[in-house]
Amino acid sequence: VTTSASPNGRPAAWARFRDWMAVLSDLSSAIGLVGWDREVAMPPRGAEARGRQLGTLATLVHRELIRDDVEEALRALEEHDGLDGDARAMLAESRRARERALRVPEALVRAEAEASSRCIAVWLEARPANDFRAFAEALAPLVGVKREIAGALGIGDEPYDALLDEYEPGSRARELEPLFAELQQRLVPLIDPARARSGPALPRRQWPAAPQMELADRLARAVGFDLAAGVIAISAHPFTQGAGPGDVRFTTKPDESDPMVSILSTLHELGHALYEQNFPVDYERTVLYDAPSMGAHESQSRFWENHVGRLPAFWRFLEPELRARFPEQMAALGADEMQRAATRVTPSLIRIEADEVTYNLHIALRFELELAMLRGDLEVDDLSDAWGEGMERLLGLRPPTDAAGVMQDIHWASGAIGYFPTYTLGNLYAAQLTEALERDLGALEPMVEAGEFSPVLEWMRAHVHARGRRLPTRELMREATGRDLGVDAFVDHLRRAYVERT
Ligand SMILES: [Zn+2]
């Protein structure tokens, strides 16, 4: 193999490899934009054609990933010992994506797409009809296909690992099990004391949508989101979409009965969007222009939502902005009432409405059940009963319907098995990052109250954003926080914010 060095010290095969990464990156940005449009602007009758367009683009990505003629360049580079660390990380990440694509036969890819689109269609009707039997009938073949895919991938120690690895590379079920066990053990005793100190919800008022969107814009500017390189829009389910350098978009959803929903979800998405906006320019159009995992991404959203957005200081910062836009609604309300509403604790049935103290118990249940399904210890038919027992055990509640129980989330129906743990990993990493940031910069409160967010963003940029996908998540977080992944920082945070408060 010839590996003649190019002027910058990287071998000739480098140009071929770099072009290949750029094509994959451009395709992925295009898919992001087409998907963004589907959620934000597409008229209802566009759905069918849009599904085909996205299918075609996904096929193009798959073909590009597995093409034979990049193999020579990849091998040449892998055998070259003069590459720098960035180049080696690009190679390793690209090889990982290519291996995943090569190992799963096309028939299985198609079987998964069919089983998941069928299961979503069934779920859309079965959930409002509370028809668990219909849902289970569509989910069982999908779980079967996922197990086959896991077998073909052969990553980790057991089938679940191969699925988890897609969202959280390097993470393994046998490492997550003790983590969730400890978390459960330490969270359950916090619920009653946190609940006892919890304040009331906001009194009923009408909060018009337009000023809520103005507030989202104001918040985005305050925390350092660059609107010359970003867009804020409205969608049913808030999300963030990076569409390449200079174009990062996120959505929020004003709720006219409760402004808290859009304020906290705006902060959440801003966390994702700031991350996307601050990937290093050196990594543009490469595989490293990304987060290393969903858990890493979620650490950023949870940081802004929970560690900034639920502080008393944040509501003192926001109070004049709220009062200016909602003078009547805020007449009898102040920062204190708003903050108490934002930190209200009540065990509830629905994950996305859960408070910070009980949220991870919802995830613990989903992790336990999906792992049991993949291990063959739980049949899809028995999911509803297992869900009810788990909710009773963890939160003391029994869902009255499957719609408010096992059918509440779209994840499993869409084939996203192994995804849920990344939410909890995000929460744990966010707490560890907050601890490290406060060690370096001092307490967040005075900065947040003064609206001085730039040192906070600078710290995150230096320790997380600017690394892109250069390091595996665990290493990235170890370097940023000086600690290994664990539950201590998170539990300490909850105790301070919810149990020891006055
Ligand atoms: Zn998120």
Short mmCIF file of C-alpha atoms and ligand atoms in Angstrom, two decimals:
data_model
loop_
_atom_site.label_atom_id
_atom_site.label_comp_id
_atom_site.label_asym_id
_atom_site.label_seq_id
_atom_site.Cartn_x
_atom_site.Cartn_y
_atom_site.Cartn_z
CA VAL A 1 0.00 0.00 0.00
CA THR A 2 1.36 3.39 -0.94
CA THR A 3 1.09 6.01 1.76
CA SER A 4 3.05 8.90 0.32
CA ALA A 5 2.72 11.86 2.63
CA SER A 6 0.73 14.91 1.56
CA PRO A 7 2.07 18.40 2.32
CA ASN A 8 0.25 18.56 5.66
CA GLY A 9 1.73 15.24 6.75
CA ARG A 10 -1.37 13.16 6.03
CA PRO A 11 -1.06 10.46 3.38
CA ALA A 12 -2.51 10.64 -0.14
CA ALA A 13 -5.47 8.42 0.79
CA TRP A 14 -6.48 11.22 3.13
CA ALA A 15 -8.09 13.29 0.37
CA ARG A 16 -10.28 10.36 -0.67
CA PHE A 17 -11.30 9.70 2.94
CA ARG A 18 -11.99 13.37 3.61
CA ASP A 19 -14.23 13.65 0.53
CA TRP A 20 -16.16 10.57 1.61
CA MET A 21 -16.77 12.01 5.08
CA ALA A 22 -17.90 15.30 3.49
CA VAL A 23 -20.49 13.53 1.31
CA LEU A 24 -21.86 11.66 4.33
CA SER A 25 -21.96 14.85 6.35
CA ASP A 26 -23.79 16.77 3.60
CA LEU A 27 -26.32 13.96 3.20
CA SER A 28 -26.94 13.92 6.92
CA SER A 29 -27.47 17.72 6.98
CA ALA A 30 -29.90 17.40 4.07
CA ILE A 31 -31.84 14.66 5.88
CA GLY A 32 -31.96 16.92 8.93
CA LEU A 33 -33.44 19.77 6.89
CA VAL A 34 -36.02 17.60 5.16
CA GLY A 35 -37.01 16.20 8.56
CA TRP A 36 -37.15 19.69 10.08
CA ASP A 37 -39.50 20.81 7.36
CA ARG A 38 -41.72 17.78 8.00
CA GLU A 39 -42.18 18.74 11.67
CA VAL A 40 -42.38 22.51 11.21
CA ALA A 41 -43.81 23.48 7.81
CA MET A 42 -45.06 20.52 5.76
CA PRO A 43 -48.80 20.45 4.96
CA PRO A 44 -50.57 17.23 6.07
CA ARG A 45 -50.91 15.89 2.53
CA GLY A 46 -47.15 16.01 2.03
CA ALA A 47 -46.57 13.14 4.46
CA GLU A 48 -46.54 10.30 1.96
CA ALA A 49 -44.10 11.89 -0.50
CA ARG A 50 -41.95 13.08 2.39
CA GLY A 51 -41.73 9.55 3.73
CA ARG A 52 -40.45 8.37 0.33
CA GLN A 53 -37.94 11.23 0.11
CA LEU A 54 -36.53 10.43 3.53
CA GLY A 55 -36.41 6.74 2.63
CA THR A 56 -34.43 7.51 -0.52
CA LEU A 57 -32.00 9.72 1.36
CA ALA A 58 -31.50 7.00 4.01
CA THR A 59 -30.76 4.50 1.23
CA LEU A 60 -28.19 6.88 -0.27
CA VAL A 61 -26.46 7.18 3.10
CA HIS A 62 -26.40 3.41 3.46
CA ARG A 63 -24.94 2.95 -0.04
CA GLU A 64 -22.34 5.60 0.59
CA LEU A 65 -21.34 4.00 3.90
CA ILE A 66 -20.85 0.53 2.47
CA ARG A 67 -19.27 1.41 -0.90
CA ASP A 68 -16.33 -0.80 -1.80
CA ASP A 69 -14.07 1.84 -3.26
CA VAL A 70 -13.34 3.61 0.03
CA GLU A 71 -11.99 0.44 1.61
CA GLU A 72 -8.53 0.87 0.08
CA ALA A 73 -8.18 4.41 1.40
CA LEU A 74 -9.43 3.39 4.83
CA ARG A 75 -6.98 0.47 5.05
CA ALA A 76 -4.07 2.61 3.88
CA LEU A 77 -4.85 5.18 6.55
CA GLU A 78 -5.42 2.59 9.28
CA GLU A 79 -1.99 1.09 8.55
CA HIS A 80 -0.30 4.48 8.53
CA ASP A 81 1.39 5.23 11.84
CA GLY A 82 2.04 8.93 11.27
CA LEU A 83 -1.54 10.16 11.71
CA ASP A 84 -2.39 12.65 14.43
CA GLY A 85 -5.03 12.02 17.10
CA ASP A 86 -7.83 13.87 15.27
CA ALA A 87 -7.23 11.88 12.09
CA ARG A 88 -7.21 8.60 14.01
CA ALA A 89 -10.46 9.51 15.77
CA MET A 90 -12.05 10.35 12.39
CA LEU A 91 -10.94 6.99 11.03
CA ALA A 92 -12.18 5.05 14.05
CA GLU A 93 -15.58 6.75 14.04
CA SER A 94 -15.98 6.27 10.30
CA ARG A 95 -14.99 2.63 10.55
CA ARG A 96 -17.54 2.16 13.31
CA ALA A 97 -20.37 3.64 11.20
CA ARG A 98 -19.29 1.62 8.15
CA GLU A 99 -19.11 -1.64 10.16
CA ARG A 100 -22.62 -1.08 11.53
CA ALA A 101 -23.91 -0.58 7.98
CA LEU A 102 -22.02 -3.57 6.57
CA ARG A 103 -23.04 -6.03 9.26
CA VAL A 104 -26.80 -5.64 8.92
CA PRO A 105 -28.13 -7.26 5.71
CA GLU A 106 -30.37 -5.09 3.57
CA ALA A 107 -33.33 -7.43 4.12
CA LEU A 108 -33.15 -6.76 7.87
CA VAL A 109 -32.91 -3.01 7.33
CA ARG A 110 -36.06 -3.17 5.23
CA ALA A 111 -37.80 -5.48 7.73
CA GLU A 112 -37.08 -3.00 10.50
CA ALA A 113 -38.35 -0.03 8.50
CA GLU A 114 -41.57 -1.91 7.70
CA ALA A 115 -42.13 -3.25 11.22
CA SER A 116 -41.53 0.15 12.80
CA SER A 117 -43.70 2.13 10.40
CA ARG A 118 -46.46 -0.42 10.92
CA CYS A 119 -46.02 -0.28 14.70
CA ILE A 120 -46.16 3.55 14.73
CA ALA A 121 -49.34 3.46 12.65
CA VAL A 122 -50.90 0.95 15.06
CA TRP A 123 -49.69 2.89 18.10
CA LEU A 124 -51.24 6.13 16.80
CA GLU A 125 -54.66 4.44 16.89
CA ALA A 126 -54.16 1.98 19.75
CA ARG A 127 -53.07 4.61 22.25
CA PRO A 128 -56.23 6.78 22.15
CA ALA A 129 -58.33 3.58 21.96
CA ASN A 130 -56.40 2.11 24.92
CA ASP A 131 -55.98 -1.10 22.92
CA PHE A 132 -52.87 -2.79 24.32
CA ARG A 133 -53.54 -6.09 22.46
CA ALA A 134 -53.34 -4.37 19.06
CA PHE A 135 -50.17 -2.53 20.10
CA ALA A 136 -48.52 -5.71 21.43
CA GLU A 137 -49.31 -7.53 18.20
CA ALA A 138 -47.43 -4.90 16.20
CA LEU A 139 -44.60 -4.49 18.71
CA ALA A 140 -43.73 -8.20 19.02
CA PRO A 141 -42.42 -8.58 15.42
CA LEU A 142 -40.50 -5.31 15.76
CA VAL A 143 -38.78 -6.55 18.91
CA GLY A 144 -37.99 -9.77 17.01
CA VAL A 145 -36.37 -7.81 14.16
CA LYS A 146 -34.41 -5.69 16.65
CA ARG A 147 -33.08 -8.85 18.28
CA GLU A 148 -31.99 -10.15 14.87
CA ILE A 149 -30.28 -6.86 14.09
CA ALA A 150 -28.52 -6.98 17.45
CA GLY A 151 -27.32 -10.48 16.58
CA ALA A 152 -26.02 -9.34 13.19
CA LEU A 153 -24.20 -6.39 14.77
CA GLY A 154 -22.59 -8.56 17.45
CA ILE A 155 -21.53 -5.60 19.57
CA GLY A 156 -21.01 -6.00 23.32
CA ASP A 157 -21.86 -8.92 25.56
CA GLU A 158 -25.55 -9.38 24.83
CA PRO A 159 -28.14 -8.31 22.22
CA TYR A 160 -29.24 -5.22 24.18
CA ASP A 161 -25.70 -3.80 24.03
CA ALA A 162 -25.73 -3.62 20.24
CA LEU A 163 -28.91 -1.52 20.32
CA LEU A 164 -27.74 0.70 23.19
CA ASP A 165 -24.42 1.20 21.40
CA GLU A 166 -26.14 3.02 18.55
CA TYR A 167 -27.20 5.84 20.87
CA GLU A 168 -24.53 5.61 23.55
CA PRO A 169 -21.38 4.16 21.94
CA GLY A 170 -19.37 2.03 24.34
CA SER A 171 -22.11 1.79 26.97
CA ARG A 172 -23.11 -1.70 28.17
CA ALA A 173 -26.16 -3.08 29.99
CA ARG A 174 -24.11 -4.72 32.72
CA GLU A 175 -22.61 -1.32 33.58
CA LEU A 176 -25.95 0.43 33.53
CA GLU A 177 -27.75 -2.10 35.74
CA PRO A 178 -25.87 -1.27 38.98
CA LEU A 179 -26.07 2.44 38.12
CA PHE A 180 -29.86 2.31 37.84
CA ALA A 181 -30.10 0.08 40.93
CA GLU A 182 -28.19 2.62 43.01
CA LEU A 183 -30.16 5.49 41.56
CA GLN A 184 -33.48 3.84 42.45
CA GLN A 185 -32.30 3.07 45.92
CA ARG A 186 -31.27 6.68 46.54
CA LEU A 187 -34.13 8.42 44.72
CA VAL A 188 -37.12 6.69 46.27
CA PRO A 189 -36.43 8.02 49.82
CA LEU A 190 -36.17 11.60 48.46
CA ILE A 191 -39.68 11.66 47.00
CA ASP A 192 -41.74 12.19 50.17
CA PRO A 193 -39.55 14.89 51.74
CA ALA A 194 -39.26 16.68 48.37
CA ARG A 195 -42.99 16.51 47.92
CA ALA A 196 -43.63 17.86 51.41
CA ARG A 197 -41.53 20.97 50.63
CA SER A 198 -42.99 21.40 47.18
CA GLY A 199 -45.07 24.47 46.27
CA PRO A 200 -48.33 24.82 44.37
CA ALA A 201 -48.78 24.91 40.60
CA LEU A 202 -49.45 28.28 38.97
CA PRO A 203 -52.99 29.61 39.32
CA ARG A 204 -55.08 29.28 36.16
CA ARG A 205 -54.49 32.10 33.71
CA GLN A 206 -54.45 32.62 29.97
CA TRP A 207 -50.87 33.15 28.67
CA PRO A 208 -50.95 34.23 24.99
CA ALA A 209 -48.57 32.41 22.65
CA ALA A 210 -46.98 35.39 20.87
CA PRO A 211 -45.27 36.87 23.96
CA GLN A 212 -44.13 33.34 24.89
CA MET A 213 -42.30 33.18 21.56
CA GLU A 214 -40.80 36.64 22.20
CA LEU A 215 -39.56 35.30 25.50
CA ALA A 216 -38.00 32.28 23.75
CA ASP A 217 -36.15 34.69 21.46
CA ARG A 218 -35.04 36.81 24.44
CA LEU A 219 -33.80 33.70 26.28
CA ALA A 220 -31.91 32.48 23.23
CA ARG A 221 -30.08 35.81 22.92
CA ALA A 222 -29.41 35.95 26.66
CA VAL A 223 -27.67 32.57 26.82
CA GLY A 224 -25.60 33.21 23.70
CA PHE A 225 -27.45 31.41 20.90
CA ASP A 226 -26.42 33.04 17.61
CA LEU A 227 -29.59 33.91 15.71
CA ALA A 228 -27.58 34.78 12.59
CA ALA A 229 -26.73 31.07 12.53
CA GLY A 230 -29.95 29.75 13.98
CA VAL A 231 -33.73 29.61 13.78
CA ILE A 232 -36.46 29.25 16.42
CA ALA A 233 -39.82 27.79 15.34
CA ILE A 234 -42.88 26.02 16.73
CA SER A 235 -43.62 22.28 16.54
CA ALA A 236 -45.84 19.80 18.36
CA HIS A 237 -42.84 18.07 19.97
CA PRO A 238 -39.92 20.43 20.59
CA PHE A 239 -36.62 19.32 19.05
CA THR A 240 -33.28 20.62 17.78
CA GLN A 241 -31.83 20.09 14.33
CA GLY A 242 -28.34 20.95 13.24
CA ALA A 243 -28.20 21.41 9.46
CA GLY A 244 -24.47 21.95 9.16
CA PRO A 245 -22.24 24.84 10.19
CA GLY A 246 -24.05 28.15 10.41
CA ASP A 247 -27.53 26.62 10.57
CA VAL A 248 -28.83 25.25 13.85
CA ARG A 249 -32.55 25.21 14.49
CA PHE A 250 -34.77 24.41 17.42
CA THR A 251 -38.47 24.46 18.19
CA THR A 252 -40.59 25.16 21.20
CA LYS A 253 -44.31 24.90 21.87
CA PRO A 254 -46.21 27.67 23.61
CA ASP A 255 -48.95 26.38 25.92
CA GLU A 256 -51.52 29.08 26.58
CA SER A 257 -52.56 27.56 29.90
CA ASP A 258 -49.03 27.30 31.31
CA PRO A 259 -45.96 29.34 30.27
CA MET A 260 -43.65 27.04 32.27
CA VAL A 261 -43.80 24.35 29.58
CA SER A 262 -42.37 26.54 26.82
CA ILE A 263 -39.84 28.33 29.06
CA LEU A 264 -38.32 25.08 30.30
CA SER A 265 -38.51 23.34 26.95
CA THR A 266 -36.90 26.37 25.28
CA LEU A 267 -34.03 26.14 27.76
CA HIS A 268 -33.80 22.38 27.14
CA GLU A 269 -33.59 22.80 23.37
CA LEU A 270 -31.21 25.74 23.75
CA GLY A 271 -28.85 23.36 25.53
CA HIS A 272 -28.91 21.07 22.49
CA ALA A 273 -28.71 24.03 20.09
CA LEU A 274 -25.75 25.72 21.80
CA TYR A 275 -23.90 22.41 21.63
CA GLU A 276 -24.60 22.10 17.89
CA GLN A 277 -23.62 25.71 17.31
CA ASN A 278 -20.25 25.33 19.00
CA PHE A 279 -18.74 22.24 17.43
CA PRO A 280 -15.18 23.07 16.36
CA VAL A 281 -14.78 24.57 12.88
CA ASP A 282 -11.79 22.29 12.28
CA TYR A 283 -14.20 19.35 12.26
CA GLU A 284 -16.66 20.79 9.72
CA ARG A 285 -17.93 18.15 7.27
CA THR A 286 -16.22 15.36 9.17
CA VAL A 287 -17.58 12.60 11.38
CA LEU A 288 -16.29 14.45 14.47
CA TYR A 289 -18.60 17.45 13.90
CA ASP A 290 -21.10 15.89 16.29
CA ALA A 291 -21.66 14.88 19.90
CA PRO A 292 -20.15 11.54 20.95
CA SER A 293 -23.52 10.21 22.16
CA MET A 294 -27.13 11.03 22.95
CA GLY A 295 -26.26 11.07 26.66
CA ALA A 296 -23.62 13.73 26.02
CA HIS A 297 -26.14 15.77 24.02
CA GLU A 298 -28.74 15.41 26.74
CA SER A 299 -26.24 16.58 29.38
CA GLN A 300 -26.35 19.99 27.71
CA SER A 301 -30.14 20.24 27.50
CA ARG A 302 -30.57 19.09 31.11
CA PHE A 303 -27.92 21.53 32.30
CA TRP A 304 -29.81 24.56 30.99
CA GLU A 305 -33.25 23.21 31.79
CA ASN A 306 -32.60 21.90 35.31
CA HIS A 307 -29.41 23.40 36.70
CA VAL A 308 -30.03 26.91 35.36
CA GLY A 309 -33.78 27.05 34.64
CA ARG A 310 -35.02 25.80 38.01
CA LEU A 311 -32.78 28.04 40.14
CA PRO A 312 -34.49 30.79 42.19
CA ALA A 313 -31.90 33.13 40.62
CA PHE A 314 -33.13 32.28 37.12
CA TRP A 315 -36.67 33.34 37.95
CA ARG A 316 -35.39 36.58 39.50
CA PHE A 317 -33.52 37.19 36.23
CA LEU A 318 -36.62 36.40 34.17
CA GLU A 319 -39.20 38.19 36.34
CA PRO A 320 -38.92 41.65 34.67
CA GLU A 321 -39.12 40.01 31.23
CA LEU A 322 -42.22 38.10 32.27
CA ARG A 323 -43.81 41.14 33.88
CA ALA A 324 -43.21 43.26 30.76
CA ARG A 325 -44.92 40.72 28.52
CA PHE A 326 -47.59 39.39 30.88
CA PRO A 327 -48.50 42.33 33.18
CA GLU A 328 -51.95 41.01 34.13
CA GLN A 329 -51.00 37.34 34.46
CA MET A 330 -48.03 38.28 36.66
CA ALA A 331 -49.97 40.81 38.79
CA ALA A 332 -50.15 38.54 41.83
CA LEU A 333 -47.09 36.43 40.96
CA GLY A 334 -43.39 36.89 41.60
CA ALA A 335 -40.13 35.06 40.99
CA ASP A 336 -40.69 32.92 44.07
CA GLU A 337 -44.09 31.57 42.92
CA MET A 338 -42.71 30.90 39.44
CA GLN A 339 -39.69 29.02 40.79
CA ARG A 340 -41.85 26.96 43.15
CA ALA A 341 -44.10 25.98 40.26
CA ALA A 342 -41.00 25.03 38.22
CA THR A 343 -39.78 22.74 41.01
CA ARG A 344 -43.04 21.15 42.03
CA VAL A 345 -42.67 17.45 42.93
CA THR A 346 -45.53 14.98 42.48
CA PRO A 347 -45.16 11.37 41.40
CA SER A 348 -47.07 11.10 38.14
CA LEU A 349 -47.86 8.61 35.42
CA ILE A 350 -46.45 10.44 32.41
CA ARG A 351 -42.68 10.62 31.86
CA ILE A 352 -42.58 13.87 29.92
CA GLU A 353 -44.54 15.64 32.67
CA ALA A 354 -42.42 14.19 35.47
CA ASP A 355 -40.50 16.40 37.90
CA GLU A 356 -36.74 16.26 38.30
CA VAL A 357 -36.87 14.01 41.39
CA THR A 358 -39.07 11.26 39.93
CA TYR A 359 -38.07 11.52 36.24
CA ASN A 360 -35.31 8.93 36.32
CA LEU A 361 -37.56 6.35 37.96
CA HIS A 362 -39.64 6.48 34.79
CA ILE A 363 -36.47 5.75 32.83
CA ALA A 364 -35.37 3.01 35.25
CA LEU A 365 -38.64 1.19 34.57
CA ARG A 366 -38.29 1.46 30.78
CA PHE A 367 -34.66 0.28 30.93
CA GLU A 368 -35.60 -2.69 33.10
CA LEU A 369 -38.44 -3.74 30.77
CA GLU A 370 -36.64 -3.31 27.45
CA LEU A 371 -33.61 -5.16 28.79
CA ALA A 372 -35.86 -8.00 30.00
CA MET A 373 -37.51 -8.18 26.55
CA LEU A 374 -34.17 -8.36 24.75
CA ARG A 375 -32.91 -11.00 27.19
CA GLY A 376 -36.02 -13.07 26.52
CA ASP A 377 -37.16 -12.75 30.16
CA LEU A 378 -40.30 -10.78 29.31
CA GLU A 379 -42.84 -11.35 26.55
CA VAL A 380 -44.32 -8.33 24.78
CA ASP A 381 -47.77 -9.66 25.79
CA ASP A 382 -46.83 -9.29 29.46
CA LEU A 383 -45.54 -5.71 29.13
CA SER A 384 -48.72 -4.08 30.39
CA ASP A 385 -48.75 -6.05 33.65
CA ALA A 386 -45.02 -5.60 34.17
CA TRP A 387 -45.46 -1.86 33.64
CA GLY A 388 -48.20 -1.63 36.25
CA GLU A 389 -46.14 -3.57 38.80
CA GLY A 390 -43.07 -1.45 38.12
CA MET A 391 -44.94 1.86 38.48
CA GLU A 392 -46.41 0.63 41.76
CA ARG A 393 -42.99 -0.41 43.06
CA LEU A 394 -41.11 2.74 41.97
CA LEU A 395 -43.68 5.51 42.21
CA GLY A 396 -46.59 4.05 44.16
CA LEU A 397 -48.96 4.59 41.25
CA ARG A 398 -50.93 2.24 39.00
CA PRO A 399 -51.81 3.60 35.56
CA PRO A 400 -55.60 3.37 35.12
CA THR A 401 -55.12 2.75 31.37
CA ASP A 402 -52.37 1.47 29.07
CA ALA A 403 -52.58 4.81 27.24
CA ALA A 404 -51.28 6.43 30.45
CA GLY A 405 -48.93 3.51 30.95
CA VAL A 406 -46.98 1.33 28.55
CA MET A 407 -48.29 3.08 25.41
CA GLN A 408 -47.44 6.67 26.39
CA ASP A 409 -44.11 6.97 24.51
CA ILE A 410 -43.44 6.59 20.79
CA HIS A 411 -39.89 5.21 21.34
CA TRP A 412 -40.53 1.47 21.29
CA ALA A 413 -43.08 1.77 18.48
CA SER A 414 -40.47 3.56 16.37
CA GLY A 415 -37.87 0.87 17.09
CA ALA A 416 -35.84 3.06 19.48
CA ILE A 417 -35.03 0.31 21.97
CA GLY A 418 -31.94 1.15 24.03
CA TYR A 419 -32.58 4.88 23.77
CA PHE A 420 -34.22 5.63 27.14
CA PRO A 421 -31.08 5.20 29.31
CA THR A 422 -29.47 8.13 27.49
CA TYR A 423 -31.93 10.50 29.21
CA THR A 424 -30.71 9.40 32.63
CA LEU A 425 -27.07 9.46 31.54
CA GLY A 426 -27.70 13.05 30.42
CA ASN A 427 -29.08 13.92 33.85
CA LEU A 428 -26.12 12.34 35.64
CA TYR A 429 -23.57 14.03 33.38
CA ALA A 430 -25.36 17.39 33.70
CA ALA A 431 -25.06 17.24 37.50
CA GLN A 432 -21.36 16.32 37.30
CA LEU A 433 -20.71 19.13 34.81
CA THR A 434 -22.51 21.63 37.05
CA GLU A 435 -20.36 20.57 39.99
CA ALA A 436 -17.17 21.00 37.95
CA LEU A 437 -18.28 24.31 36.44
CA GLU A 438 -19.05 25.73 39.90
CA ARG A 439 -15.67 24.52 41.15
CA ASP A 440 -14.04 26.56 38.38
CA LEU A 441 -16.31 29.61 38.19
CA GLY A 442 -18.00 29.81 41.59
CA ALA A 443 -21.73 29.46 42.21
CA LEU A 444 -24.08 29.71 39.25
CA GLU A 445 -26.71 31.79 41.13
CA PRO A 446 -25.10 35.25 40.97
CA MET A 447 -24.18 34.86 37.28
CA VAL A 448 -27.64 33.60 36.39
CA GLU A 449 -29.42 36.31 38.38
CA ALA A 450 -27.34 39.00 36.63
CA GLY A 451 -27.97 37.38 33.24
CA GLU A 452 -24.22 36.84 32.84
CA PHE A 453 -24.35 33.63 30.89
CA SER A 454 -21.23 34.06 28.79
CA PRO A 455 -18.74 32.60 31.33
CA VAL A 456 -21.07 29.61 31.67
CA LEU A 457 -21.30 29.09 27.92
CA GLU A 458 -17.54 29.63 27.57
CA TRP A 459 -16.88 26.90 30.15
CA MET A 460 -19.22 24.44 28.40
CA ARG A 461 -17.71 25.34 25.04
CA ALA A 462 -14.17 24.70 26.24
CA HIS A 463 -14.90 21.47 28.13
CA VAL A 464 -17.62 19.86 26.02
CA HIS A 465 -18.68 21.56 22.78
CA ALA A 466 -15.23 22.19 21.38
CA ARG A 467 -14.29 18.51 21.66
CA GLY A 468 -16.92 17.46 19.12
CA ARG A 469 -16.90 13.69 18.79
CA ARG A 470 -13.18 13.46 19.43
CA LEU A 471 -13.47 11.38 22.64
CA PRO A 472 -15.85 8.66 23.82
CA THR A 473 -18.47 10.18 26.17
CA ARG A 474 -17.10 8.65 29.35
CA GLU A 475 -13.62 10.01 28.65
CA LEU A 476 -14.92 13.40 27.57
CA MET A 477 -16.89 13.67 30.81
CA ARG A 478 -14.02 12.38 32.92
CA GLU A 479 -11.78 15.09 31.48
CA ALA A 480 -14.45 17.77 31.89
CA THR A 481 -15.49 16.86 35.43
CA GLY A 482 -12.52 15.02 36.93
CA ARG A 483 -14.86 12.20 37.90
CA ASP A 484 -16.13 8.90 36.57
CA LEU A 485 -19.80 8.48 35.75
CA GLY A 486 -21.82 8.05 38.95
CA VAL A 487 -24.97 9.12 40.75
CA ASP A 488 -23.47 11.18 43.62
CA ALA A 489 -23.50 14.62 42.01
CA PHE A 490 -27.05 14.17 40.82
CA VAL A 491 -28.41 12.95 44.15
CA ASP A 492 -26.56 15.76 45.98
CA HIS A 493 -28.10 18.27 43.60
CA LEU A 494 -31.61 16.92 44.24
CA ARG A 495 -31.09 16.91 47.98
CA ARG A 496 -29.94 20.55 47.99
CA ALA A 497 -32.55 21.81 45.56
CA TYR A 498 -35.57 19.86 46.78
CA VAL A 499 -35.06 18.49 50.29
CA GLU A 500 -32.88 21.06 52.05
CA ARG A 501 -34.64 24.09 50.64
CA THR A 502 -36.74 26.25 52.92
ZN ZN B 1 -33.29 16.50 24.83
#
